[in-house]
mmCIF file of C-alpha atoms and ligand atoms in Angstrom:
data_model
loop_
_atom_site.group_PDB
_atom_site.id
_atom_site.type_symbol
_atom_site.label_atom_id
_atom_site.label_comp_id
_atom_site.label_asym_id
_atom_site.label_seq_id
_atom_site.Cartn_x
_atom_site.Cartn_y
_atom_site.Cartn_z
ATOM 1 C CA UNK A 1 44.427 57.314 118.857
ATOM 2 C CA UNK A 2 42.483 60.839 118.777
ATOM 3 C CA UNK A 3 39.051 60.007 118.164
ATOM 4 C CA UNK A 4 37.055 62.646 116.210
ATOM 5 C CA UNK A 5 33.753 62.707 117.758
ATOM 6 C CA UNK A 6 31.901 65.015 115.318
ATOM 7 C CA UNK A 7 29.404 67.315 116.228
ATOM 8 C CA UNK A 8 26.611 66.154 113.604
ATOM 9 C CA UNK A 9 23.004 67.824 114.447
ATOM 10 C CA UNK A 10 24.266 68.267 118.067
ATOM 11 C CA UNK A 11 24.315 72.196 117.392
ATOM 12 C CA UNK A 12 20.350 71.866 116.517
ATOM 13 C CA UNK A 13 19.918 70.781 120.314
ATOM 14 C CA UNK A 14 22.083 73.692 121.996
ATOM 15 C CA UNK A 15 19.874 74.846 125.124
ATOM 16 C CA UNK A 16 22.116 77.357 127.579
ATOM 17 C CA UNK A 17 23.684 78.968 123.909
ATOM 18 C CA UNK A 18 20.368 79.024 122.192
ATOM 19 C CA UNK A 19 19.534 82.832 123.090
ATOM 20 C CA UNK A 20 23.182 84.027 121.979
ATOM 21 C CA UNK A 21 23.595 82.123 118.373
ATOM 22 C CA UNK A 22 23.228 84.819 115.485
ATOM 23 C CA UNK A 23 24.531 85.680 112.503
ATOM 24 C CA UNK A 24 27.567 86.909 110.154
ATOM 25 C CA UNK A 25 25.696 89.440 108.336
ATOM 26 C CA UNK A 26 28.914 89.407 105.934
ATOM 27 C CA UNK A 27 27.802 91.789 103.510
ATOM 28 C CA UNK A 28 27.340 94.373 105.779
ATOM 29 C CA UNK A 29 30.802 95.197 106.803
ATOM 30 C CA UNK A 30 32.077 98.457 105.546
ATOM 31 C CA UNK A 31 35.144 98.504 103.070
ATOM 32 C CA UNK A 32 36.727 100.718 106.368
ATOM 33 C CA UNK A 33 36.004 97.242 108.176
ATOM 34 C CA UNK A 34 37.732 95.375 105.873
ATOM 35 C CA UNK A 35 40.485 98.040 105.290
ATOM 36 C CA UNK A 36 40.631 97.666 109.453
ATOM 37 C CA UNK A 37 41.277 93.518 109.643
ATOM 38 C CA UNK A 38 43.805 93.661 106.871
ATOM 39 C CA UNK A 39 45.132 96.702 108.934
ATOM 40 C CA UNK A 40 45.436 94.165 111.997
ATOM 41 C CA UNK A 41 46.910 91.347 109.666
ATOM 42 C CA UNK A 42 49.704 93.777 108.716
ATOM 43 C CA UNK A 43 50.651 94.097 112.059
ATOM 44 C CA UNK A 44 50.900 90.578 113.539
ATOM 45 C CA UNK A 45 51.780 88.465 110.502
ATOM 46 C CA UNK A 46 55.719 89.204 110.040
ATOM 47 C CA UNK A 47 56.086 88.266 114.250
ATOM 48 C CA UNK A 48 53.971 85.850 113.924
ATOM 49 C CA UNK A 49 55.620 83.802 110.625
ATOM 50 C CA UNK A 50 58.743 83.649 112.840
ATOM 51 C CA UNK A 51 57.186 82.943 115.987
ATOM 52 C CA UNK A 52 53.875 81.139 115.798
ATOM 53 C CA UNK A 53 54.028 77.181 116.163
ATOM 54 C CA UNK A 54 53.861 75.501 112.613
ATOM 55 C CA UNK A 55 50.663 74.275 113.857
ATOM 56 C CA UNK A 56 48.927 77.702 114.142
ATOM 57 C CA UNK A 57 50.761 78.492 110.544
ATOM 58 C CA UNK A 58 49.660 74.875 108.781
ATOM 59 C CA UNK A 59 45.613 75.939 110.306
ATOM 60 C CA UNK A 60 46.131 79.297 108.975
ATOM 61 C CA UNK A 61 46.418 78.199 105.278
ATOM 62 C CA UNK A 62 43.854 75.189 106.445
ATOM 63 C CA UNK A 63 40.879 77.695 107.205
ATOM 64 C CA UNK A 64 41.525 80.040 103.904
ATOM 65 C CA UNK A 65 42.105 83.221 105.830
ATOM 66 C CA UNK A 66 42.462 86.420 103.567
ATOM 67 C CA UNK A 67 44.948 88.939 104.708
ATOM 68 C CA UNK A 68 42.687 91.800 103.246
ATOM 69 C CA UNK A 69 38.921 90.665 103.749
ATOM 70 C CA UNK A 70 37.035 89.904 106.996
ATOM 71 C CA UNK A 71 36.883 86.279 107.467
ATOM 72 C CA UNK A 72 32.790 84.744 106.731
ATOM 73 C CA UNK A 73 32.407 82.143 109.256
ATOM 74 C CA UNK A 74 30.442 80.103 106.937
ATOM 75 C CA UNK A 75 33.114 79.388 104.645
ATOM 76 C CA UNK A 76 35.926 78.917 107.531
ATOM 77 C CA UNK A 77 33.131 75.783 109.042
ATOM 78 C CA UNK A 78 32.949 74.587 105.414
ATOM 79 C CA UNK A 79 36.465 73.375 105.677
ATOM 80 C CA UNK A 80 37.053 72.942 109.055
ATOM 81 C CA UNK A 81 33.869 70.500 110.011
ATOM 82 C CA UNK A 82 35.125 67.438 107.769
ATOM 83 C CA UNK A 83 38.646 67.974 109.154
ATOM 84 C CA UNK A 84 38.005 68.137 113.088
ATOM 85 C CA UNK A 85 34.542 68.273 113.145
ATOM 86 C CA UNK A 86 34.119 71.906 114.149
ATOM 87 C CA UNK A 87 32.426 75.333 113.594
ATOM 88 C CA UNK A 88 33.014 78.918 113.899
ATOM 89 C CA UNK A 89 29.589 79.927 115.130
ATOM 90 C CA UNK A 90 28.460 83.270 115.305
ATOM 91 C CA UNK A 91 27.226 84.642 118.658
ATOM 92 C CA UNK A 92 26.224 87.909 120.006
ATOM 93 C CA UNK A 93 28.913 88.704 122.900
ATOM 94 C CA UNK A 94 29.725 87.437 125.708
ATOM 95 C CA UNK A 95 28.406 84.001 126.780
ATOM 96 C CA UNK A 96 27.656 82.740 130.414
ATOM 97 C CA UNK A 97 29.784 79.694 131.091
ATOM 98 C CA UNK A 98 27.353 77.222 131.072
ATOM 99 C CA UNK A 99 26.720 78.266 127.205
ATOM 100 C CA UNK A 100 30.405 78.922 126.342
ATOM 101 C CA UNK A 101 30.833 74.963 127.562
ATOM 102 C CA UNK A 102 28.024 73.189 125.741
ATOM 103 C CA UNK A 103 28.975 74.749 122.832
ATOM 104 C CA UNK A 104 32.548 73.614 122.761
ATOM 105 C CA UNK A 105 31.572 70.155 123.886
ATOM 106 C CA UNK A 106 29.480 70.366 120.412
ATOM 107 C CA UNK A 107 32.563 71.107 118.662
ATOM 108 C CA UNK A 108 30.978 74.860 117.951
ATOM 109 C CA UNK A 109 33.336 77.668 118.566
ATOM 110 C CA UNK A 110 31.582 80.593 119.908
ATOM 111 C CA UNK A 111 32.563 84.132 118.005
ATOM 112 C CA UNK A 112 31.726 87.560 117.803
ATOM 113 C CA UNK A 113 31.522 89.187 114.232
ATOM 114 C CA UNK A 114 31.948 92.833 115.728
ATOM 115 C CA UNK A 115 35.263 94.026 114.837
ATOM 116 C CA UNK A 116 37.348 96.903 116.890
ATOM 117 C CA UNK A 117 37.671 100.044 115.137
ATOM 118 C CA UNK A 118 40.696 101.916 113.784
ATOM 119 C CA UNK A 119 41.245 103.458 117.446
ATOM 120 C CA UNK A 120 41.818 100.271 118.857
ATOM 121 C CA UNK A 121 44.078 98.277 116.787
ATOM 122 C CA UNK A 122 46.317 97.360 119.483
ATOM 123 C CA UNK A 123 44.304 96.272 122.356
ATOM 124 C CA UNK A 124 40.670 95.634 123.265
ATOM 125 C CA UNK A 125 39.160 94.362 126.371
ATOM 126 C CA UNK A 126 36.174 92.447 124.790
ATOM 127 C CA UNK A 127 37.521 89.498 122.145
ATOM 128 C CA UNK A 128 36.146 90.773 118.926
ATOM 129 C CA UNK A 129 36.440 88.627 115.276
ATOM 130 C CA UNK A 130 39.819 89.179 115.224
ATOM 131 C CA UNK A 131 40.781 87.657 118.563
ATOM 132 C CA UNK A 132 38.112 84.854 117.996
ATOM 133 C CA UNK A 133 39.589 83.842 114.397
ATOM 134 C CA UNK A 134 42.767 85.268 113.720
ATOM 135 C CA UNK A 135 44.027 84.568 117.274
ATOM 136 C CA UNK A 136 41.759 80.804 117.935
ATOM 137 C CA UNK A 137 40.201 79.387 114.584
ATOM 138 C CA UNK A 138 43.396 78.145 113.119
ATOM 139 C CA UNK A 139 44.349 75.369 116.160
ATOM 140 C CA UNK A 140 40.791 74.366 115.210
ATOM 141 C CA UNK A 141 42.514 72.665 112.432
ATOM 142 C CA UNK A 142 44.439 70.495 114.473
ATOM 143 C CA UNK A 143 42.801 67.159 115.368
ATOM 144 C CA UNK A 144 44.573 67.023 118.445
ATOM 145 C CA UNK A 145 44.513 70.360 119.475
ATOM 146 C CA UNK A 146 40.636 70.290 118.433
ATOM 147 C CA UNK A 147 39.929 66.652 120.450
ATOM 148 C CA UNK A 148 41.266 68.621 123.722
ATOM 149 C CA UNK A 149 38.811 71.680 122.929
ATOM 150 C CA UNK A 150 35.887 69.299 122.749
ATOM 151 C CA UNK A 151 36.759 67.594 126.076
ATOM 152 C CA UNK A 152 37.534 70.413 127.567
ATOM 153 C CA UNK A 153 34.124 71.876 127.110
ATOM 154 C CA UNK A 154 32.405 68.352 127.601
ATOM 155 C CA UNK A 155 34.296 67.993 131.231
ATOM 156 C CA UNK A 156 33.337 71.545 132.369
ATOM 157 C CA UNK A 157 29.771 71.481 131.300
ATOM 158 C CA UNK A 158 29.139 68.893 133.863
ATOM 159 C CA UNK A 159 31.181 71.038 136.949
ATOM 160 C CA UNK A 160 28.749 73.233 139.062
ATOM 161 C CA UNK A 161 31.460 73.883 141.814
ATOM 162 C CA UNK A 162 32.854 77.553 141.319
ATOM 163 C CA UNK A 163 36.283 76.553 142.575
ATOM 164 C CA UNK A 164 36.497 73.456 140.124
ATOM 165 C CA UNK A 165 35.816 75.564 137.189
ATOM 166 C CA UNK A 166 38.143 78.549 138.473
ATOM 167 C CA UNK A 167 41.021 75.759 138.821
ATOM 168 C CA UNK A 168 40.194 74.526 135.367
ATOM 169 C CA UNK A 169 39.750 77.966 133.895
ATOM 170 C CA UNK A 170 43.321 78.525 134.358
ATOM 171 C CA UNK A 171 43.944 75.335 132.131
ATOM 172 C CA UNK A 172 42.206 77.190 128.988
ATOM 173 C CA UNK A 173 43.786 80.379 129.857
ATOM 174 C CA UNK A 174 47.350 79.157 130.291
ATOM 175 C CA UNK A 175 46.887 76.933 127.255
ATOM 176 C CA UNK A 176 43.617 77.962 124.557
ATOM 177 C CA UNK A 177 44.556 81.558 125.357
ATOM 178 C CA UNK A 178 48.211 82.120 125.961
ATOM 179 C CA UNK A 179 49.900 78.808 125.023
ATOM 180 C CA UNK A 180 53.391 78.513 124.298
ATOM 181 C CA UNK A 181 55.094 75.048 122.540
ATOM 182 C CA UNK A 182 58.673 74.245 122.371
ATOM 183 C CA UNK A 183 59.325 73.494 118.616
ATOM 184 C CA UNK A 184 63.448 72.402 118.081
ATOM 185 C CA UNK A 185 64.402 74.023 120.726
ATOM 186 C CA UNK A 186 62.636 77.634 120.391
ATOM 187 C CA UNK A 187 59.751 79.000 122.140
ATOM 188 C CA UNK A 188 56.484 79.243 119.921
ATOM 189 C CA UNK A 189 53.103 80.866 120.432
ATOM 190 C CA UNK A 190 49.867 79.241 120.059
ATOM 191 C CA UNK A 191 47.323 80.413 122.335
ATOM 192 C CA UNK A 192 45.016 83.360 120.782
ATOM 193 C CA UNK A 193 45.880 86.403 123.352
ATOM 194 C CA UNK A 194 49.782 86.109 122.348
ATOM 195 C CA UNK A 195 49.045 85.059 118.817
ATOM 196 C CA UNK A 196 46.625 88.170 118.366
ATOM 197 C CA UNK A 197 48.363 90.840 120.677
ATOM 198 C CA UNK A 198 51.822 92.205 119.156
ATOM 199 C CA UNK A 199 52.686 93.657 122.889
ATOM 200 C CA UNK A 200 52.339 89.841 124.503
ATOM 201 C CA UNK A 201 53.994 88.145 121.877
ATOM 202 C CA UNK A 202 56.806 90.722 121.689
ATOM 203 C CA UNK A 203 57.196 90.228 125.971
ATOM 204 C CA UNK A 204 57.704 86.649 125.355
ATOM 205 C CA UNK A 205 59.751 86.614 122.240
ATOM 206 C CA UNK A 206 62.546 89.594 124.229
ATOM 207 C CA UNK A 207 62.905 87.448 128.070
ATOM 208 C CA UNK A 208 59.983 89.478 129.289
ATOM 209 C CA UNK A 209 58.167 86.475 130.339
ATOM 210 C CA UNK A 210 59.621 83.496 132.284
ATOM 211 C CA UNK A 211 58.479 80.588 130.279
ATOM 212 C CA UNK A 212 58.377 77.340 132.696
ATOM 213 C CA UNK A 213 57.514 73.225 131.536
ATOM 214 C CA UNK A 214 53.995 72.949 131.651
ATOM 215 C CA UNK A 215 52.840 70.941 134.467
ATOM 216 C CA UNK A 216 49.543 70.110 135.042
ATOM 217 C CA UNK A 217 49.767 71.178 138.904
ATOM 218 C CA UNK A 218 51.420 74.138 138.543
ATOM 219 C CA UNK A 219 49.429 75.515 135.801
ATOM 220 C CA UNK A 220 45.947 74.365 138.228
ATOM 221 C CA UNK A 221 47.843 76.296 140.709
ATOM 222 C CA UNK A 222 48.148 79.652 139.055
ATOM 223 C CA UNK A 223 45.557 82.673 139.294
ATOM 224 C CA UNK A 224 45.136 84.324 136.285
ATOM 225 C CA UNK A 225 45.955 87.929 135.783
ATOM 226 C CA UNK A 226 44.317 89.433 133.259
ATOM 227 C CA UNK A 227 45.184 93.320 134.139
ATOM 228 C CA UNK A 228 48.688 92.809 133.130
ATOM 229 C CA UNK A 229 51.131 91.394 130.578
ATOM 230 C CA UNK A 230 52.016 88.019 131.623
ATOM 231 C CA UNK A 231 55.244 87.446 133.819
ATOM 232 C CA UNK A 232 54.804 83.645 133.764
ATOM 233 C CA UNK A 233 53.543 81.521 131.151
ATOM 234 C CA UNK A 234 53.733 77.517 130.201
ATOM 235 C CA UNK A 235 55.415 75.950 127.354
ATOM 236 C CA UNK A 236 54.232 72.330 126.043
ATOM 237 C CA UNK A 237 56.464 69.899 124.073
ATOM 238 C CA UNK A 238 53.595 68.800 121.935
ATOM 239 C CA UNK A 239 49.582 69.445 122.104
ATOM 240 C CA UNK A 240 49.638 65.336 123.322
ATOM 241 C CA UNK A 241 50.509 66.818 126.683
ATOM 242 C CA UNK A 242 47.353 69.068 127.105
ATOM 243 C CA UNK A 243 45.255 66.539 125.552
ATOM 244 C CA UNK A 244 46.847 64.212 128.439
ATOM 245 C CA UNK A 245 46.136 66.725 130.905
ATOM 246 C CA UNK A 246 42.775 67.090 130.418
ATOM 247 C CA UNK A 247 41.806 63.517 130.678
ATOM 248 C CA UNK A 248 44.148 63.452 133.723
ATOM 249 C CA UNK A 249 42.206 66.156 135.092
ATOM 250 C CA UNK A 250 38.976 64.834 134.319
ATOM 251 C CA UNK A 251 40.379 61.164 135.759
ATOM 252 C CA UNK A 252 40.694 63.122 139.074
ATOM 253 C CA UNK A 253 37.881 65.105 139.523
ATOM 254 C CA UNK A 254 36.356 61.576 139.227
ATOM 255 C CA UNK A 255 38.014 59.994 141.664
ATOM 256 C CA UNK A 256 37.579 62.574 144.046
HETATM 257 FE FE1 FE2 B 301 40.098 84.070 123.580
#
């Protein structure tokens, strides 16, 4: 029912992400680096075994993650692409929208290779590696989960009204960023700022957070806070729904 579109040689025609693709210079990061990630992985894994959706766990193993060693992007697309069809492309920061979009609509998944220091372990402002593929890469493995990405970044590359793509920007953040599933009867995590920040994951896991149904409307509805730790967020019964949602939302902006 989920078609796989692949990317193929789509990622040779990129034009708004062209400046921004680099490189994993791999061999370059320090053994302090290294020491640093499987710092991080310390820290979230034993939450994150009991709360992450099975999912995020299955994609985990999928990828070939190492708990001690900086992931190399290369390797991660190796066995991702004939699964969903997607990469784990290095970029150098921060992309403009238009860029971030046509590169999900190819199925590439835009990611820094900077990694925080030892100061920072618990928060940083900018997504660094660890965000990007501890906290994303692993739904990548998930065809479904991976079909909605791709439309996702196919619908919004072709919006150039500012309140469209601030309505639909709070799809991705209430979902791709701090998604929560119901799994028999418990809430799980899934999105990448509660799967890669102990201090949102903990909120949610003690009643800190009112979880609500997701609903298309209601999620559409609500602004996105990102100076605080989250007092509302949306749980899905399966990743059908969001991939339902998004062609919902796309059937819409059509008709209107
Ligand atoms: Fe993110």
């Amino acid at each position: 029912m989920h078609i796989v579109e692949k990317a193929g040689t789509k990622g040779a025609s990129l034009v708004a992400a062209a400046p921004y693709l680099t490189e994993q210079r791999y061999e370059e990061y320090t053994p302090e680096q290294h020491e640093v990630w499987a710092e991080l992985v310390r820290r979230r894994r034993p939450q994150l075994e009991a709360h992450a959706c099975r999912e995020y766990l299955d994609g985990y193993q999928f990828i070939g993650l190492e708990d001690d060693r900086l992931p190399n992007l290369s390797a991660i697309s190796r066995r991702l692409k004939p699964r969903t069809g997607w990469s784990t492309t290095p970029v150098s920061g921060f992309l403009p929208s238009d860029a971030f979009f046509e590169m999900l609509d190819a199925r590439m998944f835009p990611t820094t290779t900077w990694l925080r220091g030892r100061d920072s372990l618990a928060y940083t402002p900018e997504p660094d590696i660890f965000h990007d593929v501890f906290g994303h890469v692993p739904m990548h493995a998930h065809k479904v989960f991976a079909d909605f990405l791709q439309h996702y970044g196919s619908v919004c590359a072709r919006i150039k009204d500012a309140n469209t793509l601030e309505r639909l920007g709070r799809l991705f953040w209430y979902t791709v960023e701090f998604g929560l599933i119901r799994e028999k009867g418990s809430v799980k995590v899934y999105g990448s700022g509660v799967i890669s920040s102990h201090g949102e994951c903990t909120n949610v896991i003690e009643g800190g957070c009112q979880v609500r149904d997701f609903d298309l409307d209601e999620v559409l509805n609500t602004p996105v806070k990102v100076d605080r730790i989250h007092s509302l967020l949306f749980a899905i019964e399966s990743f059908d729904q969001i991939y339902e949602a998004m062609h919902e939302a796309e059937r819409r902006l059509r008709a209107s």
